[in-house]
Amino acid sequence: MTGLLLKDLLYLKRQGRIFLFLLAFYIIFFAATGSGTDQITSMLLTLIPMLPMIVLTNAFAYDEMSKWNTYALTLPITRGKLVFARYLLTLLLTCGMALIPFLMNLLSGSLSEETGLTIYAASGAALLLCEILIPLFYRFGTQKARLALLVIVLIPTLGAFLLKQARFAAPSDAQILFLLKISPVFLVVFSVVSYYLSCKILENKEN
């Protein structure tokens, strides 16, 4: 399992350096312009869902170009381990991204319950999107699945717009808090379903 993760990290080593450079640049830029921790946190929150999806897409694209799955199945590696490594990569990337704004707010003394819940919600969204994408990548490949990614991103945006036009009442703070409390159960169940679906797709694809 460690070797499978290391393979993906070595694939993305160069991109990781570019991302770290851009991240450092924006943090320094916001700090130099007098922006507060809240503005920097807002910028980082937009990256929490985006980065795992970008890295995941590139990891699958590299595998397709190198015919990795065909080679990997000749090794003493089960399909379950191949699939699980991708979910583990997603989890590690999401936790790593969430840790940056969390530690920044904690060390600056500005960590509030609201900020913590927002970081948690962004992390949950990242995991959910990736768990939707992984089976699609296994089933359709990166080119077609990228179109699905656009649809996945547009659906909640369109839904929010339609609800606003229909003048539905916004959920109360208590309702939002309740949804956040039960979301770990939903994420675990959805992760298990997504994992077994990915394993089944890969098994059928290689038979």
GROMACS .gro file of C-alpha atoms in nm:
model
  207
    1MET     CA    1   0.000   0.000   0.000
    2THR     CA    2   0.285   0.237   0.084
    3GLY     CA    3   0.439   0.168  -0.256
    4LEU     CA    4   0.115   0.252  -0.436
    5LEU     CA    5   0.089   0.583  -0.253
    6LEU     CA    6   0.455   0.659  -0.319
    7LYS     CA    7   0.400   0.598  -0.691
    8ASP     CA    8   0.126   0.860  -0.703
    9LEU     CA    9   0.327   1.108  -0.499
   10LEU     CA   10   0.629   1.066  -0.727
   11TYR     CA   11   0.400   1.124  -1.028
   12LEU     CA   12   0.286   1.450  -0.876
   13LYS     CA   13   0.614   1.567  -0.725
   14ARG     CA   14   0.669   1.845  -0.977
   15GLN     CA   15   0.311   1.968  -0.957
   16GLY     CA   16   0.335   1.963  -0.579
   17ARG     CA   17   0.630   2.200  -0.589
   18ILE     CA   18   0.439   2.438  -0.815
   19PHE     CA   19   0.136   2.428  -0.585
   20LEU     CA   20   0.346   2.492  -0.274
   21PHE     CA   21   0.512   2.787  -0.448
   22LEU     CA   22   0.174   2.936  -0.545
   23LEU     CA   23   0.036   2.873  -0.199
   24ALA     CA   24   0.329   3.049  -0.035
   25PHE     CA   25   0.303   3.335  -0.285
   26TYR     CA   26  -0.066   3.399  -0.213
   27ILE     CA   27  -0.023   3.377   0.163
   28ILE     CA   28   0.267   3.626   0.150
   29PHE     CA   29   0.073   3.848  -0.092
   30PHE     CA   30  -0.237   3.863   0.129
   31ALA     CA   31  -0.023   3.921   0.437
   32ALA     CA   32   0.173   4.200   0.265
   33THR     CA   33  -0.145   4.377   0.151
   34GLY     CA   34  -0.276   4.380   0.505
   35SER     CA   35  -0.543   4.115   0.451
   36GLY     CA   36  -0.649   3.941   0.767
   37THR     CA   37  -0.652   3.573   0.851
   38ASP     CA   38  -1.016   3.554   0.739
   39GLN     CA   39  -0.930   3.652   0.381
   40ILE     CA   40  -0.642   3.404   0.363
   41THR     CA   41  -0.863   3.133   0.511
   42SER     CA   42  -1.133   3.201   0.252
   43MET     CA   43  -0.877   3.159  -0.025
   44LEU     CA   44  -0.753   2.832   0.125
   45LEU     CA   45  -1.107   2.700   0.168
   46THR     CA   46  -1.163   2.721  -0.207
   47LEU     CA   47  -0.854   2.505  -0.259
   48ILE     CA   48  -0.961   2.226  -0.022
   49PRO     CA   49  -1.216   2.076  -0.266
   50MET     CA   50  -1.019   2.170  -0.578
   51LEU     CA   51  -0.674   2.028  -0.507
   52PRO     CA   52  -0.774   1.665  -0.434
   53MET     CA   53  -0.985   1.658  -0.752
   54ILE     CA   54  -0.700   1.798  -0.963
   55VAL     CA   55  -0.445   1.557  -0.815
   56LEU     CA   56  -0.684   1.264  -0.853
   57THR     CA   57  -0.752   1.349  -1.217
   58ASN     CA   58  -0.381   1.375  -1.293
   59ALA     CA   59  -0.304   1.049  -1.112
   60PHE     CA   60  -0.558   0.862  -1.324
   61ALA     CA   61  -0.435   1.035  -1.640
   62TYR     CA   62  -0.075   0.929  -1.570
   63ASP     CA   63  -0.191   0.571  -1.508
   64GLU     CA   64  -0.374   0.566  -1.840
   65MET     CA   65  -0.072   0.696  -2.031
   66SER     CA   66   0.162   0.444  -1.873
   67LYS     CA   67  -0.086   0.151  -1.889
   68TRP     CA   68  -0.031   0.111  -1.516
   69ASN     CA   69  -0.339  -0.097  -1.433
   70THR     CA   70  -0.250  -0.359  -1.694
   71TYR     CA   71   0.101  -0.387  -1.549
   72ALA     CA   72  -0.013  -0.374  -1.186
   73LEU     CA   73  -0.247  -0.671  -1.230
   74THR     CA   74   0.052  -0.888  -1.326
   75LEU     CA   75   0.199  -0.813  -0.982
   76PRO     CA   76   0.089  -0.968  -0.651
   77ILE     CA   77  -0.147  -0.673  -0.593
   78THR     CA   78  -0.521  -0.718  -0.558
   79ARG     CA   79  -0.769  -0.493  -0.732
   80GLY     CA   80  -0.897  -0.393  -0.391
   81LYS     CA   81  -0.556  -0.256  -0.292
   82LEU     CA   82  -0.524  -0.066  -0.620
   83VAL     CA   83  -0.859   0.100  -0.563
   84PHE     CA   84  -0.809   0.157  -0.190
   85ALA     CA   85  -0.481   0.339  -0.256
   86ARG     CA   86  -0.673   0.602  -0.454
   87TYR     CA   87  -0.922   0.658  -0.175
   88LEU     CA   88  -0.640   0.679   0.077
   89LEU     CA   89  -0.459   0.932  -0.144
   90THR     CA   90  -0.774   1.143  -0.157
   91LEU     CA   91  -0.814   1.130   0.221
   92LEU     CA   92  -0.451   1.227   0.285
   93LEU     CA   93  -0.465   1.517   0.039
   94THR     CA   94  -0.790   1.647   0.186
   95CYS     CA   95  -0.662   1.625   0.543
   96GLY     CA   96  -0.337   1.793   0.441
   97MET     CA   97  -0.520   2.080   0.275
   98ALA     CA   98  -0.758   2.122   0.570
   99LEU     CA   99  -0.467   2.124   0.812
  100ILE     CA  100  -0.317   2.439   0.657
  101PRO     CA  101  -0.602   2.684   0.739
  102PHE     CA  102  -0.671   2.503   1.067
  103LEU     CA  103  -0.314   2.547   1.195
  104MET     CA  104  -0.291   2.899   1.058
  105ASN     CA  105  -0.601   3.005   1.252
  106LEU     CA  106  -0.498   2.808   1.559
  107LEU     CA  107  -0.152   2.964   1.577
  108SER     CA  108  -0.287   3.314   1.516
  109GLY     CA  109  -0.547   3.270   1.789
  110SER     CA  110  -0.837   3.332   1.552
  111LEU     CA  111  -0.973   2.978   1.534
  112SER     CA  112  -1.346   2.990   1.602
  113GLU     CA  113  -1.616   2.726   1.597
  114GLU     CA  114  -1.755   2.874   1.277
  115THR     CA  115  -1.415   2.857   1.106
  116GLY     CA  116  -1.364   2.500   1.221
  117LEU     CA  117  -1.705   2.395   1.089
  118THR     CA  118  -1.639   2.569   0.757
  119ILE     CA  119  -1.308   2.385   0.717
  120TYR     CA  120  -1.483   2.060   0.803
  121ALA     CA  121  -1.762   2.127   0.550
  122ALA     CA  122  -1.510   2.206   0.273
  123SER     CA  123  -1.320   1.885   0.356
  124GLY     CA  124  -1.639   1.681   0.345
  125ALA     CA  125  -1.728   1.831   0.008
  126ALA     CA  126  -1.382   1.739  -0.125
  127LEU     CA  127  -1.417   1.379  -0.012
  128LEU     CA  128  -1.769   1.350  -0.152
  129LEU     CA  129  -1.671   1.487  -0.493
  130CYS     CA  130  -1.369   1.255  -0.517
  131GLU     CA  131  -1.577   0.955  -0.412
  132ILE     CA  132  -1.814   1.033  -0.698
  133LEU     CA  133  -1.528   1.078  -0.943
  134ILE     CA  134  -1.322   0.765  -0.868
  135PRO     CA  135  -1.582   0.514  -0.999
  136LEU     CA  136  -1.636   0.739  -1.302
  137PHE     CA  137  -1.262   0.740  -1.376
  138TYR     CA  138  -1.249   0.362  -1.358
  139ARG     CA  139  -1.557   0.326  -1.576
  140PHE     CA  140  -1.507   0.593  -1.843
  141GLY     CA  141  -1.144   0.707  -1.821
  142THR     CA  142  -1.019   1.056  -1.752
  143GLN     CA  143  -1.133   1.225  -2.073
  144LYS     CA  144  -1.501   1.136  -2.040
  145ALA     CA  145  -1.499   1.161  -1.662
  146ARG     CA  146  -1.375   1.520  -1.685
  147LEU     CA  147  -1.703   1.607  -1.855
  148ALA     CA  148  -1.881   1.440  -1.567
  149LEU     CA  149  -1.676   1.656  -1.331
  150LEU     CA  150  -1.820   1.969  -1.490
  151VAL     CA  151  -2.170   1.833  -1.444
  152ILE     CA  152  -2.097   1.743  -1.080
  153VAL     CA  153  -1.977   2.097  -1.010
  154LEU     CA  154  -2.262   2.261  -1.200
  155ILE     CA  155  -2.546   2.060  -1.044
  156PRO     CA  156  -2.521   2.208  -0.690
  157THR     CA  157  -2.464   2.554  -0.838
  158LEU     CA  158  -2.774   2.522  -1.056
  159GLY     CA  159  -2.970   2.373  -0.768
  160ALA     CA  160  -2.882   2.662  -0.539
  161PHE     CA  161  -2.981   2.910  -0.812
  162LEU     CA  162  -3.319   2.741  -0.870
  163LEU     CA  163  -3.392   2.729  -0.497
  164LYS     CA  164  -3.310   3.098  -0.473
  165GLN     CA  165  -3.538   3.177  -0.764
  166ALA     CA  166  -3.816   2.971  -0.607
  167ARG     CA  167  -3.762   3.174  -0.289
  168PHE     CA  168  -3.718   2.875  -0.063
  169ALA     CA  169  -3.621   2.968   0.288
  170ALA     CA  170  -3.253   2.924   0.364
  171PRO     CA  171  -3.177   2.649   0.619
  172SER     CA  172  -3.140   2.771   0.975
  173ASP     CA  173  -2.816   2.749   1.169
  174ALA     CA  174  -2.961   2.461   1.373
  175GLN     CA  175  -3.047   2.268   1.056
  176ILE     CA  176  -2.700   2.325   0.910
  177LEU     CA  177  -2.538   2.214   1.235
  178PHE     CA  178  -2.753   1.899   1.240
  179LEU     CA  179  -2.652   1.813   0.884
  180LEU     CA  180  -2.286   1.860   0.972
  181LYS     CA  181  -2.324   1.631   1.272
  182ILE     CA  182  -2.474   1.345   1.070
  183SER     CA  183  -2.249   1.399   0.767
  184PRO     CA  184  -1.967   1.168   0.892
  185VAL     CA  185  -2.209   0.873   0.886
  186PHE     CA  186  -2.318   0.964   0.535
  187LEU     CA  187  -1.958   1.003   0.417
  188VAL     CA  188  -1.854   0.666   0.560
  189VAL     CA  189  -2.150   0.487   0.399
  190PHE     CA  190  -2.097   0.666   0.068
  191SER     CA  191  -1.723   0.585   0.078
  192VAL     CA  192  -1.792   0.214   0.126
  193VAL     CA  193  -2.045   0.208  -0.159
  194SER     CA  194  -1.811   0.405  -0.387
  195TYR     CA  195  -1.516   0.177  -0.302
  196TYR     CA  196  -1.701  -0.146  -0.378
  197LEU     CA  197  -1.846   0.003  -0.695
  198SER     CA  198  -1.495   0.098  -0.811
  199CYS     CA  199  -1.365  -0.252  -0.731
  200LYS     CA  200  -1.651  -0.410  -0.926
  201ILE     CA  201  -1.594  -0.181  -1.226
  202LEU     CA  202  -1.220  -0.257  -1.232
  203GLU     CA  203  -1.283  -0.630  -1.197
  204ASN     CA  204  -1.531  -0.637  -1.485
  205LYS     CA  205  -1.310  -0.415  -1.696
  206GLU     CA  206  -1.007  -0.640  -1.669
  207ASN     CA  207  -1.197  -0.968  -1.720
   0.00000   0.00000   0.00000
